[in-house]
PDB file of C-alpha atoms in Angstrom:
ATOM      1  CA  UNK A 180     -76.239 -34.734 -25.534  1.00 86.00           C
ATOM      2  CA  UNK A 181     -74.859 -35.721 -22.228  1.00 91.00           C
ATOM      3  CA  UNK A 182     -74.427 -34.354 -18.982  1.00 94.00           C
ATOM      4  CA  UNK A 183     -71.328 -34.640 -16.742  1.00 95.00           C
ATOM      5  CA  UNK A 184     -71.516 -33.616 -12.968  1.00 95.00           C
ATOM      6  CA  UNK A 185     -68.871 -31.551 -12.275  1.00 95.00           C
ATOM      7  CA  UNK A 186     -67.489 -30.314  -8.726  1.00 92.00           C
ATOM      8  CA  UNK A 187     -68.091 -26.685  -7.287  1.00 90.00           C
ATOM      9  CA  UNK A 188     -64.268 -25.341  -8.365  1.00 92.00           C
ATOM     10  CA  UNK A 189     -64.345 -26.886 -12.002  1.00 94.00           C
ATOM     11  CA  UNK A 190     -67.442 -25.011 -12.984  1.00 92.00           C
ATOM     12  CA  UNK A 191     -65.965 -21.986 -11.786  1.00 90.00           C
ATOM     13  CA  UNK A 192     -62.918 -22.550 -13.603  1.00 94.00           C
ATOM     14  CA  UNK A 193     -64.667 -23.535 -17.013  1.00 93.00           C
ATOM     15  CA  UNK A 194     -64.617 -21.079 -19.772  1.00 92.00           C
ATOM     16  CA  UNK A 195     -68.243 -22.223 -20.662  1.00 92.00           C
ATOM     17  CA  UNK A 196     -70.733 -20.274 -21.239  1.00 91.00           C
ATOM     18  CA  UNK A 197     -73.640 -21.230 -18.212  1.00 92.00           C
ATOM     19  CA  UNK A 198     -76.977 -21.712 -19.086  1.00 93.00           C
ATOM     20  CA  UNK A 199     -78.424 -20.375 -15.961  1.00 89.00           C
ATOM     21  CA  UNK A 200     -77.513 -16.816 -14.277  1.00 78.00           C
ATOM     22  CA  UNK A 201     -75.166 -17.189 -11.671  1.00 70.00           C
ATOM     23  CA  UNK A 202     -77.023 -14.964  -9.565  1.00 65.00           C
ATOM     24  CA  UNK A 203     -78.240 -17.935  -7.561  1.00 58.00           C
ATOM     25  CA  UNK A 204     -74.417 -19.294  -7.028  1.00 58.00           C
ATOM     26  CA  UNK A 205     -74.821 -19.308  -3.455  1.00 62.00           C
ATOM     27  CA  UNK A 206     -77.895 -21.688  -3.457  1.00 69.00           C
ATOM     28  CA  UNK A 207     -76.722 -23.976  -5.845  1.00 75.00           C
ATOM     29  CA  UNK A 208     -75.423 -27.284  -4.789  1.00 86.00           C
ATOM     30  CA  UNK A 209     -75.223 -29.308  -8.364  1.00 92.00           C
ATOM     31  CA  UNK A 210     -72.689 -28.213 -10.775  1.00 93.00           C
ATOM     32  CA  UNK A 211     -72.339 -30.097 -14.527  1.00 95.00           C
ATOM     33  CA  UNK A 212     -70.551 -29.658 -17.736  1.00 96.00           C
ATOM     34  CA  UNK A 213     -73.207 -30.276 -20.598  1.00 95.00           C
ATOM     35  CA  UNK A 214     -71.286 -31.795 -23.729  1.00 92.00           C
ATOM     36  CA  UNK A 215     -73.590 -31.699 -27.044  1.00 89.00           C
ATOM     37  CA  UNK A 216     -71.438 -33.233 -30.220  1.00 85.00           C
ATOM     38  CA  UNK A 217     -68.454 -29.954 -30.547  1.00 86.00           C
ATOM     39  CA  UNK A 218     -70.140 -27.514 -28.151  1.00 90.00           C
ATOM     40  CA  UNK A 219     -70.034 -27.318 -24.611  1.00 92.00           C
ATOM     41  CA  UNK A 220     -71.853 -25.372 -21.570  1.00 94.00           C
ATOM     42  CA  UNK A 221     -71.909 -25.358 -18.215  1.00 95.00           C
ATOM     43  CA  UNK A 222     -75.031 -25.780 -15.894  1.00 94.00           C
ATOM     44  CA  UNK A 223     -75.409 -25.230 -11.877  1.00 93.00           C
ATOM     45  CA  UNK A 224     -78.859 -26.166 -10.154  1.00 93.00           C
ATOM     46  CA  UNK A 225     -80.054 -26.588  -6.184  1.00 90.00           C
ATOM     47  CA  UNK A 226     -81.925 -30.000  -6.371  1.00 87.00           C
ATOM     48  CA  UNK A 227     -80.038 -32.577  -4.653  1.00 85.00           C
ATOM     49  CA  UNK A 228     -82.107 -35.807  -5.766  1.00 88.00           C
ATOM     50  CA  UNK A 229     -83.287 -34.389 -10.107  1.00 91.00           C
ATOM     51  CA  UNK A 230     -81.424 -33.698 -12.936  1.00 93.00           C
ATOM     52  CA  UNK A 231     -82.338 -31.220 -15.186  1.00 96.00           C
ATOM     53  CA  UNK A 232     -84.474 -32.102 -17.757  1.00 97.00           C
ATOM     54  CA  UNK A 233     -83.675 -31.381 -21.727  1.00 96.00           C
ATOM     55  CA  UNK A 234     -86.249 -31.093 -24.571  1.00 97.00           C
ATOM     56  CA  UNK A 235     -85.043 -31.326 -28.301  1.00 95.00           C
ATOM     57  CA  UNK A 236     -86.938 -27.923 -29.790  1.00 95.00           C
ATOM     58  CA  UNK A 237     -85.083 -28.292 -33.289  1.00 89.00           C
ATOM     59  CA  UNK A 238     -81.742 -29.195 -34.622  1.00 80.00           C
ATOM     60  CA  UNK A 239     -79.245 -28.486 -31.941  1.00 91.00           C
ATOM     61  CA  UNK A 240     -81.971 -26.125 -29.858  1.00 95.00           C
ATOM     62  CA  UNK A 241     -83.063 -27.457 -26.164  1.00 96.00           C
ATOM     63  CA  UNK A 242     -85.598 -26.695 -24.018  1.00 98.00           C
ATOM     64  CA  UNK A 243     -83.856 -27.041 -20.757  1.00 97.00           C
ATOM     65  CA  UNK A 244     -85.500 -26.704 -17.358  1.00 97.00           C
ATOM     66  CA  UNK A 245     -84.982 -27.642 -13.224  1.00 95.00           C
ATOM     67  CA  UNK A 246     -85.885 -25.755  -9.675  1.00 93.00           C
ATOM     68  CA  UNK A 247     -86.943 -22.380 -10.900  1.00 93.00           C
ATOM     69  CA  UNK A 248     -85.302 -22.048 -13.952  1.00 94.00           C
ATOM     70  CA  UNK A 249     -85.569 -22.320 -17.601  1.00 97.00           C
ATOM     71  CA  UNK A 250     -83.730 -21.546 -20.858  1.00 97.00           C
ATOM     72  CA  UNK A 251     -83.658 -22.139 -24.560  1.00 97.00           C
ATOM     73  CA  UNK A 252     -80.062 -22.443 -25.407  1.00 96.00           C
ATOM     74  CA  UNK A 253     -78.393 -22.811 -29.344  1.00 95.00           C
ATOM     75  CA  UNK A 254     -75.810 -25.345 -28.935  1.00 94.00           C
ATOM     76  CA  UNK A 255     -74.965 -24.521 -32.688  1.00 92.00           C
ATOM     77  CA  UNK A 256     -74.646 -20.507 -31.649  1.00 92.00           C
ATOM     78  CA  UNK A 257     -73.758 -21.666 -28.493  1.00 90.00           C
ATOM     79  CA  UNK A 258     -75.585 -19.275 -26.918  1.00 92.00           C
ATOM     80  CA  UNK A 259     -78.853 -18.890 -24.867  1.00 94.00           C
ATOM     81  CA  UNK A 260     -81.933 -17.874 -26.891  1.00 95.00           C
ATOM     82  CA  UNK A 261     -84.062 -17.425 -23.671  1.00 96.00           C
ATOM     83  CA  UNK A 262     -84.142 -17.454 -19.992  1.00 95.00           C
ATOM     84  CA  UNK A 263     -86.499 -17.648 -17.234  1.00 95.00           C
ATOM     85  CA  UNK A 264     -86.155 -17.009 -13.691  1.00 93.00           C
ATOM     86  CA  UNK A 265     -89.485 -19.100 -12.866  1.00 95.00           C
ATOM     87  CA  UNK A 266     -91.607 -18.105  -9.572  1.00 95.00           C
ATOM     88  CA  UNK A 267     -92.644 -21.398  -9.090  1.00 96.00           C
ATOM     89  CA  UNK A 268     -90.254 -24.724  -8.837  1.00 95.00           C
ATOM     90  CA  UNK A 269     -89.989 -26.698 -12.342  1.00 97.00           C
ATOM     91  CA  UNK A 270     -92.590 -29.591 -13.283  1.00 97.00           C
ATOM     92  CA  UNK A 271     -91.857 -30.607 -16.626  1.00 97.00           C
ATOM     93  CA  UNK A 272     -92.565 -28.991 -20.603  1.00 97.00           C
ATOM     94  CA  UNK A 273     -94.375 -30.592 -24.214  1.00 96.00           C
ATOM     95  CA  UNK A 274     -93.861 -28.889 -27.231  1.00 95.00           C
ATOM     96  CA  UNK A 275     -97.233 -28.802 -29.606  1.00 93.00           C
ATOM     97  CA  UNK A 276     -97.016 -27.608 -32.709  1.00 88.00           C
ATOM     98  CA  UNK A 277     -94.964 -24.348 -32.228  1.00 92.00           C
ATOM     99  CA  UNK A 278     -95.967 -23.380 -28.743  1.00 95.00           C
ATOM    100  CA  UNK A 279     -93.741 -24.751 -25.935  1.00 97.00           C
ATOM    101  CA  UNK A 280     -95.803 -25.288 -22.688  1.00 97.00           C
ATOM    102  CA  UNK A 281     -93.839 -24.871 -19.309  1.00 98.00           C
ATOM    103  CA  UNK A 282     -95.372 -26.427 -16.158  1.00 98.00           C
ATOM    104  CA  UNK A 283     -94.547 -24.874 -13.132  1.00 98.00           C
ATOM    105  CA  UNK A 284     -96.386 -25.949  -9.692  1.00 97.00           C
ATOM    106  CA  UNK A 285     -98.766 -23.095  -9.739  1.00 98.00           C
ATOM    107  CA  UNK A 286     -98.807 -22.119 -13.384  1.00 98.00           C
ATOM    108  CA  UNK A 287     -98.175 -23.088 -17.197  1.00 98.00           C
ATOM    109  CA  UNK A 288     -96.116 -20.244 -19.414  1.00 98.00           C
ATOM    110  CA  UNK A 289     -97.033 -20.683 -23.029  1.00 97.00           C
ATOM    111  CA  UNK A 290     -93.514 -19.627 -25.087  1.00 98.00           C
ATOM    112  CA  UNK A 291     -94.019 -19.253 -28.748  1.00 97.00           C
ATOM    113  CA  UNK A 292     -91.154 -20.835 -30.572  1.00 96.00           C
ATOM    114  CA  UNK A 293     -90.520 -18.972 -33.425  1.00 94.00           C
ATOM    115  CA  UNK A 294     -90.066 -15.565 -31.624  1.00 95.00           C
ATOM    116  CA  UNK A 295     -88.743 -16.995 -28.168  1.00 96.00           C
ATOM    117  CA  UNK A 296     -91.503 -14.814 -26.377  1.00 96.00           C
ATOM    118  CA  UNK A 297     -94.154 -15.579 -23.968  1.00 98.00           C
ATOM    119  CA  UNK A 298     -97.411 -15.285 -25.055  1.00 97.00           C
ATOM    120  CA  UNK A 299     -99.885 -16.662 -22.259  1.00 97.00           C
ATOM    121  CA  UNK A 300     -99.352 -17.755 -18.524  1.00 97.00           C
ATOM    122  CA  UNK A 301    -101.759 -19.973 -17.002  1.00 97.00           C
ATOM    123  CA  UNK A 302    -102.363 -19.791 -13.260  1.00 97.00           C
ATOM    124  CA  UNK A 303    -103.263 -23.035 -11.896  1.00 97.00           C
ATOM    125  CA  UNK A 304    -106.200 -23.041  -8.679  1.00 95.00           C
ATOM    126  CA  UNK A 305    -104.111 -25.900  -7.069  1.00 96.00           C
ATOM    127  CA  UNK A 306    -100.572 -27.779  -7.712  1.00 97.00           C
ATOM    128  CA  UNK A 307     -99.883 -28.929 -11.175  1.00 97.00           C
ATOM    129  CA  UNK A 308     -99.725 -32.555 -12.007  1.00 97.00           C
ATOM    130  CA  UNK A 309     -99.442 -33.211 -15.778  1.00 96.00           C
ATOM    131  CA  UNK A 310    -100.439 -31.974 -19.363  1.00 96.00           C
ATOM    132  CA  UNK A 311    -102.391 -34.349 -21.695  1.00 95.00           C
ATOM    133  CA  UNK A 312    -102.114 -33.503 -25.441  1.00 93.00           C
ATOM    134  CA  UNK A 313    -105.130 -33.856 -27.202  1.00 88.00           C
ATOM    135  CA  UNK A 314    -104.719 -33.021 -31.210  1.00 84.00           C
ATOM    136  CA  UNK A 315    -105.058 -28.894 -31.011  1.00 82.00           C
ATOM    137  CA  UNK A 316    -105.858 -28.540 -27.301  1.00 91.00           C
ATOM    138  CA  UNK A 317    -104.286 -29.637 -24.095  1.00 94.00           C
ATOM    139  CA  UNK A 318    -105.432 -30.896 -20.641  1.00 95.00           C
ATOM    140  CA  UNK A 319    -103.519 -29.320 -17.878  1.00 96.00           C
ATOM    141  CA  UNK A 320    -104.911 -31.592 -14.846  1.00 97.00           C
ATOM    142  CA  UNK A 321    -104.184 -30.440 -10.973  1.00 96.00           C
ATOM    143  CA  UNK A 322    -104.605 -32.308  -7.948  1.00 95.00           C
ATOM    144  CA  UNK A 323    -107.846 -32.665  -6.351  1.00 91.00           C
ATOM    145  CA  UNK A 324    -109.379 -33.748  -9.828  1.00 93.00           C
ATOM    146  CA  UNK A 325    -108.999 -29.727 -11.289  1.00 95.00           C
ATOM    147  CA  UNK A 326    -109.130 -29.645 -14.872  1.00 94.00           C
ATOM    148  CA  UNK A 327    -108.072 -26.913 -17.122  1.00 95.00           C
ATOM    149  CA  UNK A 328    -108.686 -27.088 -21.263  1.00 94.00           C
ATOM    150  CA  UNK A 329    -106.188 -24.694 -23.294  1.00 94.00           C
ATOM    151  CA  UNK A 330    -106.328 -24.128 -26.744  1.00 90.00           C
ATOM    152  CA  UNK A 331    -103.299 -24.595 -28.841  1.00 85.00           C
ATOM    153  CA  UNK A 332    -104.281 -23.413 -31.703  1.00 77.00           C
ATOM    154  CA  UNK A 333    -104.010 -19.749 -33.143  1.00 58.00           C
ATOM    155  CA  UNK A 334    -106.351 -17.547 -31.871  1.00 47.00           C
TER     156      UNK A 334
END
């Protein structure tokens, strides 16, 4: 998979299918053309200085993620399994077992990957700052030294 940046007027004029809503056109100032083997998509995001960041779920299935949005998208289908329009800005995601964790500044939305659903969020007491995987449970540490233990497993 690769990602080609792409100027305001091509991505309008690209009959892609986007993997974010256009609803947030007029704060977008990134545009890109994402090429995976035959299939293609589009992608717009605000961020001047990130790219967005792309996590391999399953054959041809990404995890796909930047400012405050998300989406699982089929590149096989070529079309979006799910999409979230995040309330807090983008931090990064880890895939354990079949739970997909998405860290967000001031929480962590648990998807379960084999209905495309959310089944927990996780509201953070201060700013996120990373997930540690530990065999069936996670570490979801926060800044001033805040740590939060989640199990993985099913309940």
């Amino acid at each position: 998979m690769r990602i080609e940046i792409i100027d305001h007027n091509t991505y309008k004029e690209l009959d892609y299918e986007a993997i974010f809503d256009n609803c947030h056109n007029d704060f977008y100032r990134k545009y890109g053309k994402i090429i995976n083997a035959d299939s293609h998509t589009k992608i717009a995001w605000s961020s001047d200085l990130l790219l967005p960041q792309f996590l391999d779920l399953s054959s041809k299935i990404y995890a796909i993620g930047i400012d405050q949005n998300f989406a699982i998208y089929d590149f096989e289908k070529k079309q979006r399994i799910m999409y979230l329009d995040l309330m807090f800005l983008f931090c990064e995601m880890v895939k354990v077992n079949q739970k997909l964790f998405i860290a967000t500044e001031l929480e962590v939305i648990v998807v379960d990957l084999e209905e495309y659903n959310i089944i927990d969020t996780i509201s953070l007491p201060d700013m996120y700052d990373e997930i540690e995987i530990n065999c069936d449970k996670i570490d979801i540490h926060c800044l001033e030294n805040i740590l939060i233990k989640y199990n993985t497993g099913d309940n």
